[in-house]
Amino acid sequence: MKLFHSPGSCSLGILILLEEIGQPYELEITNLQQGAHRQPQYLELNPKGKVPALMRDGGGMLTEFPVIAYWLAKSHPGAGLLPAGLEDEVRVMELTEHIVSGLHMRGSVFAMVPQKFTADAAAQADLRQHGQEVVREGFDRLAEQLGEGPYLFEDFTIADAAAYYLMSWTDRIGVALPAPLQSYYDALTQRPAVAAALERGFPNATA
């Protein structure tokens, strides 16, 4: 397997899942800030021009965070990234999709890069405020889901990987984590797979 990953993007969550699985994989840095996702050689592999993208052994590119996460979990059941039982599984998928398509795409994107949608400064401020409110409300719901547990569900799942990448953007979004989520985030950061993903996924980071 080969993951196309950009540091600081949502592909961090897929990198975490690959580390959780514990199977060999290649990592190719596809830096969005440098426009690597728009280069012809990348577009030939992935016409969507985005990350994450996972090239599977034997060929076949997968894109979209929930799809890649689901495939990894179902292809490697021993990692326990999805619960047994259909009802529990769909609840994990439901929350994962909410994090990615809701809090990320309808919240954090507006908060972090409102200039992508309008050149008007006042409109940008309104978009940023709207995005921050979406994320703030979402964080409150995640805190309710977390409750007293160490994870969003009984065990670590793909939803936790999605939540982690979103929580890692708080400085860029401009929204603080509620206290329970801050403790949850700090604990996840110490998880071996997360620590390994952070070390590998940010190759130019300095201590």
Coordinates of C-alpha atoms in Angstrom, one line a residue:
M1 CA 0.0 0.0 0.0
K2 CA 1.0 3.6 -0.6
L3 CA -0.5 6.6 1.1
F4 CA -0.4 10.0 -0.6
H5 CA -0.3 12.4 2.3
S6 CA 0.1 16.1 2.9
P7 CA 1.3 17.3 6.3
G8 CA -1.3 19.2 8.2
S9 CA -4.2 17.7 6.2
C10 CA -6.9 15.2 7.0
S11 CA -4.7 12.5 5.5
L12 CA -3.1 12.4 9.0
G13 CA -6.1 10.4 10.1
I14 CA -5.5 7.7 7.5
L15 CA -1.8 7.6 8.4
I16 CA -2.8 6.9 12.0
L17 CA -5.0 4.0 10.8
L18 CA -2.2 2.6 8.8
E19 CA 0.0 2.6 11.9
E20 CA -2.8 1.0 13.9
I21 CA -3.0 -1.8 11.3
G22 CA 0.7 -2.5 11.6
Q23 CA 1.2 -3.6 8.0
P24 CA 4.0 -2.3 5.7
Y25 CA 3.1 0.7 3.6
E26 CA 4.8 3.4 1.6
L27 CA 4.3 7.1 2.3
E28 CA 4.6 9.7 -0.4
I29 CA 4.4 13.3 0.7
T30 CA 2.1 15.2 -1.7
N31 CA 2.4 18.7 -0.3
L32 CA -0.8 20.7 -0.9
Q33 CA 0.9 24.0 0.0
Q34 CA 3.4 23.4 -2.7
G35 CA 0.8 22.4 -5.3
A36 CA 2.0 18.8 -5.6
H37 CA -1.6 17.6 -5.9
R38 CA -1.9 19.6 -9.2
Q39 CA 1.1 18.2 -10.9
P40 CA 0.4 16.0 -14.0
Q41 CA 2.1 12.9 -12.5
Y42 CA -0.2 13.0 -9.5
L43 CA -3.4 13.9 -11.5
E44 CA -2.7 10.9 -13.7
L45 CA -2.9 8.7 -10.6
N46 CA -5.7 10.6 -8.9
P47 CA -7.7 13.0 -11.2
K48 CA -9.5 14.4 -8.1
G49 CA -6.2 16.1 -7.2
K50 CA -6.6 15.7 -3.4
V51 CA -5.5 13.7 -0.4
P52 CA -5.7 11.3 1.2
A53 CA -5.4 8.8 -1.6
L54 CA -4.4 5.2 -1.0
M55 CA -2.9 3.0 -3.7
R56 CA -3.7 -0.6 -2.8
D57 CA -1.5 -3.6 -3.4
G58 CA -2.3 -5.0 -6.8
G59 CA -3.5 -1.6 -8.0
G60 CA -6.7 0.4 -7.5
M61 CA -6.6 3.9 -6.0
L62 CA -9.0 4.8 -3.2
T63 CA -10.0 8.3 -2.3
E64 CA -12.2 10.0 0.3
F65 CA -11.4 9.7 4.0
P66 CA -14.5 7.7 5.1
V67 CA -14.1 5.2 2.2
I68 CA -10.3 4.7 2.8
A69 CA -10.9 4.3 6.5
Y70 CA -13.7 1.8 6.0
W71 CA -11.7 -0.2 3.6
L72 CA -8.7 -0.4 5.9
A73 CA -10.8 -1.4 8.8
K74 CA -12.7 -4.1 6.9
S75 CA -9.6 -5.4 5.2
H76 CA -7.7 -5.7 8.5
P77 CA -10.4 -6.8 11.1
G78 CA -7.7 -7.9 13.5
A79 CA -6.9 -4.2 14.2
G80 CA -10.4 -3.7 15.7
L81 CA -11.0 -0.4 14.0
L82 CA -14.7 -1.1 13.6
P83 CA -17.0 -2.7 16.2
A84 CA -18.7 -6.0 15.6
G85 CA -22.4 -5.9 14.8
L86 CA -24.1 -3.8 12.1
E87 CA -25.7 -1.3 14.4
D88 CA -22.5 -0.4 16.2
E89 CA -20.6 -0.3 12.9
V90 CA -23.1 2.1 11.3
R91 CA -22.9 4.4 14.3
V92 CA -19.2 4.7 13.9
M93 CA -19.6 5.4 10.2
E94 CA -22.3 8.0 11.0
L95 CA -20.0 9.9 13.3
T96 CA -17.0 9.6 11.0
E97 CA -19.0 11.0 8.1
H98 CA -20.3 13.8 10.3
I99 CA -16.7 14.8 11.3
V100 CA -15.5 14.7 7.7
S101 CA -18.4 16.1 5.7
G102 CA -19.8 18.3 8.4
L103 CA -17.3 19.7 10.9
H104 CA -14.4 19.6 8.4
M105 CA -16.0 20.5 5.1
R106 CA -18.8 22.8 6.4
G107 CA -16.9 24.2 9.4
S108 CA -13.2 24.2 9.5
V109 CA -12.7 25.0 5.8
F110 CA -14.8 28.2 6.1
A111 CA -12.9 29.1 9.3
M112 CA -9.4 28.4 7.9
V113 CA -9.6 29.5 4.3
P114 CA -12.6 31.8 3.7
Q115 CA -10.7 33.5 1.0
K116 CA -11.2 30.5 -1.2
F117 CA -14.9 31.4 -1.5
T118 CA -14.9 35.2 -1.7
A119 CA -12.5 38.1 -2.1
D120 CA -14.7 40.4 0.0
A121 CA -13.2 41.0 3.4
A122 CA -16.5 41.4 5.3
A123 CA -17.9 38.2 3.7
Q124 CA -14.7 36.4 4.6
A125 CA -15.2 37.4 8.3
D126 CA -18.8 36.2 8.2
L127 CA -17.7 32.8 6.7
R128 CA -14.9 32.5 9.3
Q129 CA -17.4 33.1 12.1
H130 CA -19.9 30.7 10.6
G131 CA -17.2 28.0 10.3
Q132 CA -16.0 28.5 13.8
E133 CA -19.5 28.2 15.2
V134 CA -20.1 24.9 13.3
V135 CA -16.9 23.5 14.7
R136 CA -17.6 24.8 18.2
E137 CA -21.0 23.1 18.3
G138 CA -19.5 20.0 16.8
F139 CA -16.9 19.8 19.5
D140 CA -19.6 20.1 22.1
R141 CA -21.4 17.1 20.6
L142 CA -18.2 15.1 20.4
A143 CA -17.6 15.8 24.1
E144 CA -21.1 14.5 24.8
Q145 CA -20.3 11.4 22.7
L146 CA -17.0 10.9 24.5
G147 CA -18.6 11.1 28.0
E148 CA -16.2 9.5 30.5
G149 CA -14.7 7.1 28.0
P150 CA -11.2 7.2 26.6
Y151 CA -12.7 6.9 23.1
L152 CA -15.8 8.0 21.2
F153 CA -17.0 4.4 21.3
E154 CA -16.1 1.5 23.4
D155 CA -12.7 1.0 21.7
F156 CA -10.5 3.1 19.3
T157 CA -12.2 3.2 15.9
I158 CA -11.9 5.1 12.6
A159 CA -14.0 7.9 14.2
D160 CA -11.2 8.6 16.7
A161 CA -8.7 9.0 13.9
A162 CA -11.0 11.4 12.1
A163 CA -11.6 13.4 15.3
Y164 CA -7.9 13.5 16.0
Y165 CA -7.0 15.2 12.7
L166 CA -9.8 17.8 13.2
M167 CA -8.7 18.5 16.7
S168 CA -5.2 19.0 15.6
W169 CA -6.4 22.1 13.6
T170 CA -7.7 24.1 16.6
D171 CA -5.1 26.9 16.3
R172 CA -5.9 27.3 12.6
I173 CA -9.6 27.2 13.1
G174 CA -9.5 29.5 16.1
V175 CA -11.7 27.4 18.3
A176 CA -10.5 25.9 21.6
L177 CA -11.2 22.4 22.6
P178 CA -13.6 21.8 25.5
A179 CA -11.8 20.4 28.5
P180 CA -12.9 16.8 28.0
L181 CA -11.8 16.9 24.4
Q182 CA -8.4 18.4 25.3
S183 CA -7.7 15.5 27.7
Y184 CA -8.9 13.1 25.0
Y185 CA -6.7 14.7 22.4
D186 CA -3.7 14.7 24.7
A187 CA -4.2 11.0 25.5
L188 CA -4.5 10.1 21.8
T189 CA -1.3 12.0 21.0
Q190 CA 0.5 9.5 23.4
R191 CA -1.0 6.5 21.6
P192 CA 1.8 4.6 19.9
A193 CA 0.2 4.6 16.4
V194 CA -0.6 8.3 16.7
A195 CA 2.9 9.2 17.8
A196 CA 4.4 7.1 15.0
A197 CA 2.1 8.8 12.4
L198 CA 3.0 12.3 13.7
E199 CA 6.7 11.5 13.5
R200 CA 6.4 10.0 10.0
G201 CA 3.8 12.4 8.6
F202 CA 5.7 15.6 9.4
P203 CA 9.2 14.8 8.1
N204 CA 10.4 18.4 8.3
A205 CA 9.1 19.1 11.8
T206 CA 11.6 20.2 14.4
A207 CA 11.4 19.4 18.1

